[in-house]
Amino acid sequence: MVLMQVTVPEGLQGGDAMSVLVGEQEFTLTVPDGLEAGALIEVDLPVDEGAPDADPPPEEAMTEKVIVTVPAGLGPGDPFSVETAWGGVFEITVPDGVYEGDAIEVELPTQASQGPAEPSPPPREPSPPPREPSPPPREPSPESPPRKPLGPATCAAELPGRRVQLVKLVAKPVMNHKKGTCLSYDAERDRCVVKIDNMAPAVAVKWENLEELPPDDVEVRSSDPPEAPPAGIYYAGDKVLVERSNGSTSEASIVEYDEVMETYVVDVGGGMLKYGVEESYITPVEHSKVRCGEHFEGRSVRIPHLKHMLALTRRVHEADLNGTVRGYNEKTGRYTVHMKSGAIERNIRFNEMKVVYHLIK
């Protein structure tokens, strides 16, 4: 019922019928005795508040933008948790090019998106004091049997949430025996999405290239990325151009080096490998062909031990640890490296530099 005030129309008086239109609903009233045209009367009408012309309640936003700061010690690809003002906790991954101390904007679900909160139970009334002595304690119930662990996965769809390691990879043999966690299964592509420990981004892997690990296997966190193994004068994963028989070139990446035949195996894409490629048919893409000691000039390297030296005086960033080879002193056998931070590091030994292996370049 809705309480409304209406005015008696011209020409009507007590006992006459009058109509009142509310939205699309029409009501007929009788003018009370003693009232004339222009009089104000108050009536209680059974208006349907759910009528189609009623304005719908505004929809609550399902997401909200939040500014968060990357915690210390984390870099691109590392996950961390964010707690919202309403108590929700979500895990996000540090984007590429973002490091500890940087502020990033992320879009998180709102409390409204989680559905209505469960009503809290009514307060319990205090129990009356016992009238009789308490009964003797019951015999302890036998312990419930331990939960039976999940059996080994029998298909790719059962792998999400389990620990796995990569096996039988041909195009990227350096990744064999790397461990990770299966995040999901893409049924359309028939691939498992796997987050390799301490590497980013997640990769799609075939069922036959995964081996399930024991349930008690856990990730060993490390701030240092994996090292690329050497392959001849190059390193596994190096991007190169390979000359074809007709003189044209195609993009490829170094897989390994055959020391007996003194030729390379390269990945030309789509999991296709090309064997027996001679060094003279290969041109590097990411650095020059000018030799600089055991490296090429412009080779990207990482100097891990700088982290411990610099941490004594200030916070260390990724740009302090990564740089490119700029020179080599043949007398001392030391290298000069131009760091991404702008600093110049001299007197660097060959074994103090690491070439990082990237899943995707």
Short mmCIF file of C-alpha atoms in Angstrom, two decimals:
data_model
loop_
_atom_site.label_atom_id
_atom_site.label_comp_id
_atom_site.label_asym_id
_atom_site.label_seq_id
_atom_site.Cartn_x
_atom_site.Cartn_y
_atom_site.Cartn_z
CA MET A 1 0.00 0.00 0.00
CA VAL A 2 1.16 3.53 -0.84
CA LEU A 3 -0.11 6.62 1.01
CA MET A 4 -0.86 9.45 -1.49
CA GLN A 5 -2.47 12.91 -1.53
CA VAL A 6 -4.83 13.75 -4.42
CA THR A 7 -6.91 16.83 -5.27
CA VAL A 8 -10.67 16.61 -6.00
CA PRO A 9 -11.09 17.61 -9.69
CA GLU A 10 -13.29 20.51 -10.81
CA GLY A 11 -17.00 19.74 -11.02
CA LEU A 12 -16.98 16.97 -8.38
CA GLN A 13 -18.32 16.92 -4.83
CA GLY A 14 -19.03 14.50 -2.00
CA GLY A 15 -20.33 11.12 -3.25
CA ASP A 16 -19.00 11.51 -6.85
CA ALA A 17 -16.53 8.99 -8.34
CA MET A 18 -13.07 10.09 -9.47
CA SER A 19 -10.12 8.26 -11.11
CA VAL A 20 -6.48 8.28 -10.00
CA LEU A 21 -3.70 7.09 -12.36
CA VAL A 22 -0.45 5.85 -10.77
CA GLY A 23 2.06 4.74 -13.40
CA GLU A 24 0.09 2.29 -15.55
CA GLN A 25 -2.37 1.47 -12.74
CA GLU A 26 -5.78 3.22 -12.49
CA PHE A 27 -7.86 3.42 -9.30
CA THR A 28 -11.48 4.67 -8.82
CA LEU A 29 -12.25 6.61 -5.62
CA THR A 30 -15.40 8.19 -4.14
CA VAL A 31 -15.17 11.80 -3.00
CA PRO A 32 -15.92 11.85 0.77
CA ASP A 33 -19.05 13.71 1.88
CA GLY A 34 -18.56 17.37 2.66
CA LEU A 35 -15.67 17.86 0.21
CA GLU A 36 -15.77 19.89 -2.99
CA ALA A 37 -13.53 20.52 -6.03
CA GLY A 38 -10.00 21.59 -5.09
CA ALA A 39 -10.04 19.84 -1.72
CA LEU A 40 -6.96 17.73 -0.81
CA ILE A 41 -7.62 14.18 0.36
CA GLU A 42 -5.24 11.49 1.58
CA VAL A 43 -5.74 7.93 0.31
CA ASP A 44 -3.95 4.57 0.74
CA LEU A 45 -3.64 2.84 -2.65
CA PRO A 46 -2.52 -0.76 -3.39
CA VAL A 47 0.15 0.32 -5.88
CA ASP A 48 2.28 -2.49 -7.38
CA GLU A 49 5.80 -1.33 -6.48
CA GLY A 50 7.28 -3.89 -8.89
CA ALA A 51 5.52 -2.32 -11.89
CA PRO A 52 7.53 -2.23 -15.12
CA ASP A 53 7.85 1.56 -15.05
CA ALA A 54 9.60 1.49 -11.70
CA ASP A 55 13.27 2.40 -11.91
CA PRO A 56 15.50 -0.65 -11.37
CA PRO A 57 18.00 -0.42 -8.53
CA PRO A 58 21.44 0.65 -9.67
CA GLU A 59 23.81 -2.23 -10.34
CA GLU A 60 26.87 -2.45 -8.11
CA ALA A 61 30.28 -2.55 -9.77
CA MET A 62 31.81 -6.03 -10.06
CA THR A 63 35.44 -4.79 -10.14
CA GLU A 64 37.46 -1.91 -8.75
CA LYS A 65 40.89 -0.48 -9.61
CA VAL A 66 43.48 -0.59 -6.82
CA ILE A 67 47.04 0.77 -6.69
CA VAL A 68 49.49 -1.69 -5.10
CA THR A 69 53.25 -1.66 -4.56
CA VAL A 70 55.40 -4.63 -5.58
CA PRO A 71 56.93 -6.11 -2.37
CA ALA A 72 60.68 -6.22 -1.83
CA GLY A 73 62.55 -9.10 -3.41
CA LEU A 74 60.03 -9.67 -6.21
CA GLY A 75 60.41 -9.18 -9.95
CA PRO A 76 58.60 -9.93 -13.24
CA GLY A 77 56.61 -13.17 -13.12
CA ASP A 78 56.62 -13.47 -9.32
CA PRO A 79 53.20 -13.91 -7.65
CA PHE A 80 52.11 -12.05 -4.50
CA SER A 81 48.90 -11.57 -2.53
CA VAL A 82 46.78 -8.41 -2.30
CA GLU A 83 44.17 -7.92 0.44
CA THR A 84 41.24 -5.57 -0.27
CA ALA A 85 39.59 -3.22 2.20
CA TRP A 86 36.62 -5.59 2.52
CA GLY A 87 38.82 -8.57 3.40
CA GLY A 88 39.15 -10.32 0.03
CA VAL A 89 42.58 -11.79 -0.76
CA PHE A 90 43.69 -12.22 -4.39
CA GLU A 91 46.96 -13.39 -5.98
CA ILE A 92 48.44 -11.37 -8.82
CA THR A 93 51.66 -11.71 -10.84
CA VAL A 94 54.27 -8.98 -11.26
CA PRO A 95 54.08 -7.80 -14.92
CA ASP A 96 57.13 -7.70 -17.19
CA GLY A 97 59.25 -4.60 -16.72
CA VAL A 98 57.99 -4.02 -13.15
CA TYR A 99 60.19 -4.54 -10.08
CA GLU A 100 60.13 -4.26 -6.29
CA GLY A 101 58.93 -0.90 -5.01
CA ASP A 102 57.09 -0.03 -8.23
CA ALA A 103 53.40 0.95 -8.01
CA ILE A 104 50.99 -0.79 -10.40
CA GLU A 105 47.27 -0.46 -11.01
CA VAL A 106 45.30 -3.73 -10.87
CA GLU A 107 41.59 -4.48 -11.26
CA LEU A 108 40.20 -6.66 -8.45
CA PRO A 109 36.72 -8.12 -7.80
CA THR A 110 34.50 -6.13 -5.45
CA GLN A 111 32.62 -7.51 -2.47
CA ALA A 112 29.40 -7.29 -4.51
CA SER A 113 30.85 -9.68 -7.11
CA GLN A 114 31.23 -12.38 -4.47
CA GLY A 115 27.46 -12.67 -3.95
CA PRO A 116 25.42 -11.88 -0.82
CA ALA A 117 27.20 -12.44 2.45
CA GLU A 118 25.94 -15.31 4.56
CA PRO A 119 23.78 -14.04 7.43
CA SER A 120 25.45 -14.35 10.79
CA PRO A 121 23.73 -16.82 13.12
CA PRO A 122 21.56 -15.34 15.88
CA PRO A 123 23.27 -14.98 19.25
CA ARG A 124 23.02 -18.08 21.34
CA GLU A 125 21.11 -17.79 24.56
CA PRO A 126 23.10 -18.69 27.65
CA SER A 127 22.45 -22.26 28.70
CA PRO A 128 20.85 -22.73 32.11
CA PRO A 129 23.03 -24.08 34.90
CA PRO A 130 23.02 -27.89 35.13
CA ARG A 131 20.49 -29.28 37.55
CA GLU A 132 22.18 -32.62 37.90
CA PRO A 133 25.79 -33.68 38.14
CA SER A 134 27.50 -33.87 34.81
CA PRO A 135 27.53 -37.35 33.29
CA PRO A 136 30.84 -39.17 33.14
CA PRO A 137 32.97 -38.27 30.14
CA ARG A 138 32.37 -40.33 27.05
CA GLU A 139 34.97 -42.62 25.68
CA PRO A 140 36.98 -40.82 23.00
CA SER A 141 35.73 -41.68 19.56
CA PRO A 142 38.19 -43.53 17.36
CA GLU A 143 40.27 -41.27 15.14
CA SER A 144 38.83 -40.78 11.71
CA PRO A 145 40.89 -42.53 9.05
CA PRO A 146 43.36 -40.32 7.19
CA ARG A 147 42.15 -38.88 3.91
CA LYS A 148 43.07 -41.03 1.00
CA PRO A 149 45.46 -39.09 -1.25
CA LEU A 150 44.47 -38.46 -4.82
CA GLY A 151 45.75 -41.06 -7.21
CA PRO A 152 47.98 -40.21 -10.15
CA ALA A 153 46.32 -38.21 -12.93
CA THR A 154 45.07 -40.41 -15.75
CA CYS A 155 44.58 -37.61 -18.28
CA ALA A 156 45.55 -33.98 -18.87
CA ALA A 157 42.23 -32.67 -17.49
CA GLU A 158 43.15 -34.07 -14.03
CA LEU A 159 46.52 -32.28 -13.79
CA PRO A 160 45.46 -28.71 -12.73
CA GLY A 161 46.66 -28.00 -9.19
CA ARG A 162 49.35 -30.70 -9.27
CA ARG A 163 53.13 -30.44 -9.38
CA VAL A 164 54.75 -31.57 -12.65
CA GLN A 165 58.08 -31.59 -14.45
CA LEU A 166 58.82 -31.23 -18.15
CA VAL A 167 60.13 -34.27 -20.02
CA LYS A 168 60.91 -35.44 -23.57
CA LEU A 169 61.14 -31.90 -24.99
CA VAL A 170 62.99 -31.81 -28.32
CA ALA A 171 62.81 -28.16 -29.43
CA LYS A 172 63.68 -26.87 -25.92
CA PRO A 173 65.75 -29.66 -24.31
CA VAL A 174 67.17 -27.20 -21.80
CA MET A 175 63.73 -27.17 -20.16
CA ASN A 176 63.64 -30.93 -19.55
CA HIS A 177 63.30 -31.77 -15.82
CA LYS A 178 62.25 -28.21 -14.98
CA LYS A 179 59.53 -28.31 -12.31
CA GLY A 180 56.34 -26.30 -12.07
CA THR A 181 52.63 -26.28 -11.22
CA CYS A 182 49.82 -27.05 -13.65
CA LEU A 183 47.43 -24.08 -13.49
CA SER A 184 44.69 -25.20 -15.89
CA TYR A 185 43.81 -27.36 -18.87
CA ASP A 186 42.85 -25.90 -22.26
CA ALA A 187 40.51 -28.49 -23.74
CA GLU A 188 40.25 -26.68 -27.08
CA ARG A 189 44.02 -26.84 -27.66
CA ASP A 190 44.52 -30.03 -25.59
CA ARG A 191 47.32 -28.35 -23.64
CA CYS A 192 48.12 -27.96 -19.95
CA VAL A 193 48.99 -24.41 -18.82
CA VAL A 194 52.07 -24.74 -16.58
CA LYS A 195 53.84 -22.10 -14.46
CA ILE A 196 57.51 -23.11 -14.38
CA ASP A 197 59.18 -22.42 -11.02
CA ASN A 198 60.92 -19.02 -10.98
CA MET A 199 60.09 -18.40 -14.66
CA ALA A 200 57.45 -16.42 -16.55
CA PRO A 201 55.11 -16.47 -18.33
CA ALA A 202 53.10 -19.70 -18.02
CA VAL A 203 53.46 -22.04 -21.00
CA ALA A 204 51.19 -24.52 -22.79
CA VAL A 205 52.54 -28.08 -22.70
CA LYS A 206 51.33 -31.38 -24.15
CA TRP A 207 50.25 -34.19 -21.80
CA GLU A 208 53.05 -36.47 -23.05
CA ASN A 209 55.67 -33.84 -22.13
CA LEU A 210 54.62 -33.72 -18.47
CA GLU A 211 55.44 -36.06 -15.61
CA GLU A 212 53.48 -35.78 -12.37
CA LEU A 213 55.53 -35.22 -9.21
CA PRO A 214 54.78 -36.60 -5.71
CA PRO A 215 52.16 -34.67 -3.67
CA ASP A 216 54.82 -33.51 -1.17
CA ASP A 217 56.91 -31.77 -3.86
CA VAL A 218 57.07 -28.00 -3.29
CA GLU A 219 58.41 -25.06 -5.26
CA VAL A 220 61.88 -23.85 -4.31
CA ARG A 221 61.77 -20.08 -4.69
CA SER A 222 64.76 -18.27 -6.17
CA SER A 223 65.25 -14.68 -7.24
CA ASP A 224 67.78 -15.70 -9.90
CA PRO A 225 66.42 -16.67 -13.34
CA PRO A 226 67.60 -19.93 -14.99
CA GLU A 227 70.90 -19.94 -16.85
CA ALA A 228 71.11 -20.74 -20.57
CA PRO A 229 73.57 -23.54 -21.38
CA PRO A 230 76.31 -22.79 -23.94
CA ALA A 231 75.92 -24.16 -27.47
CA GLY A 232 79.12 -23.66 -29.45
CA ILE A 233 79.84 -19.94 -29.62
CA TYR A 234 76.15 -19.26 -28.88
CA TYR A 235 73.76 -20.15 -26.06
CA ALA A 236 70.55 -22.18 -26.09
CA GLY A 237 67.63 -19.88 -26.85
CA ASP A 238 69.65 -17.29 -28.81
CA LYS A 239 67.62 -15.70 -31.63
CA VAL A 240 69.40 -16.00 -34.99
CA LEU A 241 68.87 -15.74 -38.75
CA VAL A 242 69.59 -18.91 -40.74
CA GLU A 243 70.54 -18.64 -44.41
CA ARG A 244 68.61 -20.92 -46.76
CA SER A 245 69.87 -22.60 -49.93
CA ASN A 246 68.23 -19.90 -52.09
CA GLY A 247 70.04 -17.10 -50.22
CA SER A 248 67.06 -15.91 -48.15
CA THR A 249 67.05 -16.03 -44.34
CA SER A 250 64.54 -17.20 -41.76
CA GLU A 251 64.26 -16.59 -38.02
CA ALA A 252 65.23 -19.42 -35.70
CA SER A 253 66.60 -20.07 -32.22
CA ILE A 254 69.61 -22.09 -31.14
CA VAL A 255 68.73 -25.48 -29.61
CA GLU A 256 72.11 -27.18 -29.21
CA TYR A 257 75.56 -27.69 -30.74
CA ASP A 258 76.90 -30.98 -32.14
CA GLU A 259 80.57 -30.97 -31.13
CA VAL A 260 81.36 -34.01 -33.28
CA MET A 261 79.89 -32.63 -36.52
CA GLU A 262 80.58 -29.00 -35.50
CA THR A 263 77.08 -28.01 -36.59
CA TYR A 264 74.03 -26.55 -34.87
CA VAL A 265 70.46 -27.70 -34.30
CA VAL A 266 68.01 -24.79 -34.60
CA ASP A 267 64.29 -24.41 -33.95
CA VAL A 268 62.62 -22.82 -36.98
CA GLY A 269 59.22 -22.55 -35.26
CA GLY A 270 56.20 -24.74 -34.75
CA GLY A 271 58.34 -27.37 -33.05
CA MET A 272 60.24 -28.01 -36.32
CA LEU A 273 63.99 -28.55 -35.96
CA LYS A 274 66.71 -28.10 -38.57
CA TYR A 275 69.85 -30.17 -38.14
CA GLY A 276 73.39 -29.80 -39.47
CA VAL A 277 73.43 -25.99 -39.74
CA GLU A 278 76.98 -24.72 -40.14
CA GLU A 279 78.18 -21.69 -38.20
CA SER A 280 78.76 -19.69 -41.41
CA TYR A 281 75.02 -19.85 -42.18
CA ILE A 282 74.03 -18.29 -38.85
CA THR A 283 73.76 -14.57 -38.05
CA PRO A 284 72.99 -13.41 -34.48
CA VAL A 285 70.01 -11.09 -33.99
CA GLU A 286 70.35 -9.83 -30.42
CA HIS A 287 74.05 -8.88 -30.47
CA SER A 288 76.83 -8.15 -32.96
CA LYS A 289 79.09 -10.71 -34.64
CA VAL A 290 82.18 -9.01 -33.17
CA ARG A 291 83.88 -11.38 -30.75
CA CYS A 292 84.60 -9.97 -27.31
CA GLY A 293 86.62 -12.58 -25.42
CA GLU A 294 84.39 -15.66 -25.04
CA HIS A 295 81.31 -13.51 -25.77
CA PHE A 296 80.03 -11.27 -28.53
CA GLU A 297 79.99 -7.50 -28.16
CA GLY A 298 76.47 -6.53 -27.09
CA ARG A 299 75.72 -9.92 -25.47
CA SER A 300 73.16 -9.58 -22.65
CA VAL A 301 74.47 -10.97 -19.36
CA ARG A 302 73.57 -11.05 -15.68
CA ILE A 303 76.08 -10.54 -12.85
CA PRO A 304 74.48 -12.19 -9.79
CA HIS A 305 77.22 -11.45 -7.25
CA LEU A 306 76.58 -7.69 -7.53
CA LYS A 307 73.34 -8.22 -5.62
CA HIS A 308 75.22 -9.04 -2.40
CA MET A 309 77.70 -6.21 -2.81
CA LEU A 310 75.14 -3.49 -3.55
CA ALA A 311 72.69 -4.71 -0.88
CA LEU A 312 75.14 -3.54 1.79
CA THR A 313 74.41 0.10 0.97
CA ARG A 314 71.03 0.28 -0.82
CA ARG A 315 68.11 -1.57 -2.32
CA VAL A 316 69.02 -3.62 -5.40
CA HIS A 317 67.00 -3.47 -8.63
CA GLU A 318 67.05 -5.77 -11.67
CA ALA A 319 68.70 -3.01 -13.70
CA ASP A 320 71.68 -3.21 -11.31
CA LEU A 321 72.27 -6.88 -12.19
CA ASN A 322 71.66 -7.01 -15.96
CA GLY A 323 73.69 -5.41 -18.73
CA THR A 324 75.53 -5.91 -22.02
CA VAL A 325 79.16 -6.81 -22.75
CA ARG A 326 81.03 -3.74 -24.08
CA GLY A 327 84.71 -4.65 -23.93
CA TYR A 328 87.39 -7.22 -23.15
CA ASN A 329 90.94 -6.77 -21.90
CA GLU A 330 93.10 -9.52 -23.40
CA LYS A 331 95.91 -8.90 -20.89
CA THR A 332 93.79 -9.26 -17.76
CA GLY A 333 91.07 -11.50 -19.21
CA ARG A 334 88.45 -9.19 -17.66
CA TYR A 335 85.26 -7.82 -19.23
CA THR A 336 83.57 -4.41 -19.20
CA VAL A 337 79.78 -4.53 -18.83
CA HIS A 338 77.38 -1.61 -19.32
CA MET A 339 74.56 -2.17 -16.81
CA LYS A 340 70.94 -1.22 -17.53
CA SER A 341 71.11 1.12 -14.54
CA GLY A 342 73.72 3.15 -16.43
CA ALA A 343 76.64 1.99 -14.31
CA ILE A 344 79.83 0.61 -15.89
CA GLU A 345 81.25 -2.54 -14.28
CA ARG A 346 84.88 -3.31 -15.10
CA ASN A 347 87.17 -6.20 -14.17
CA ILE A 348 84.37 -8.77 -14.49
CA ARG A 349 85.51 -12.37 -14.89
CA PHE A 350 83.90 -14.66 -17.47
CA ASN A 351 82.58 -17.04 -14.79
CA GLU A 352 80.95 -14.12 -12.94
CA MET A 353 78.58 -13.51 -15.87
CA LYS A 354 75.51 -15.61 -16.64
CA VAL A 355 73.42 -15.73 -19.81
CA VAL A 356 69.73 -15.89 -18.85
CA TYR A 357 67.44 -18.39 -20.55
CA HIS A 358 64.08 -16.83 -21.51
CA LEU A 359 60.97 -18.91 -22.13
CA ILE A 360 59.66 -16.28 -24.54
CA LYS A 361 61.62 -13.40 -26.06
#
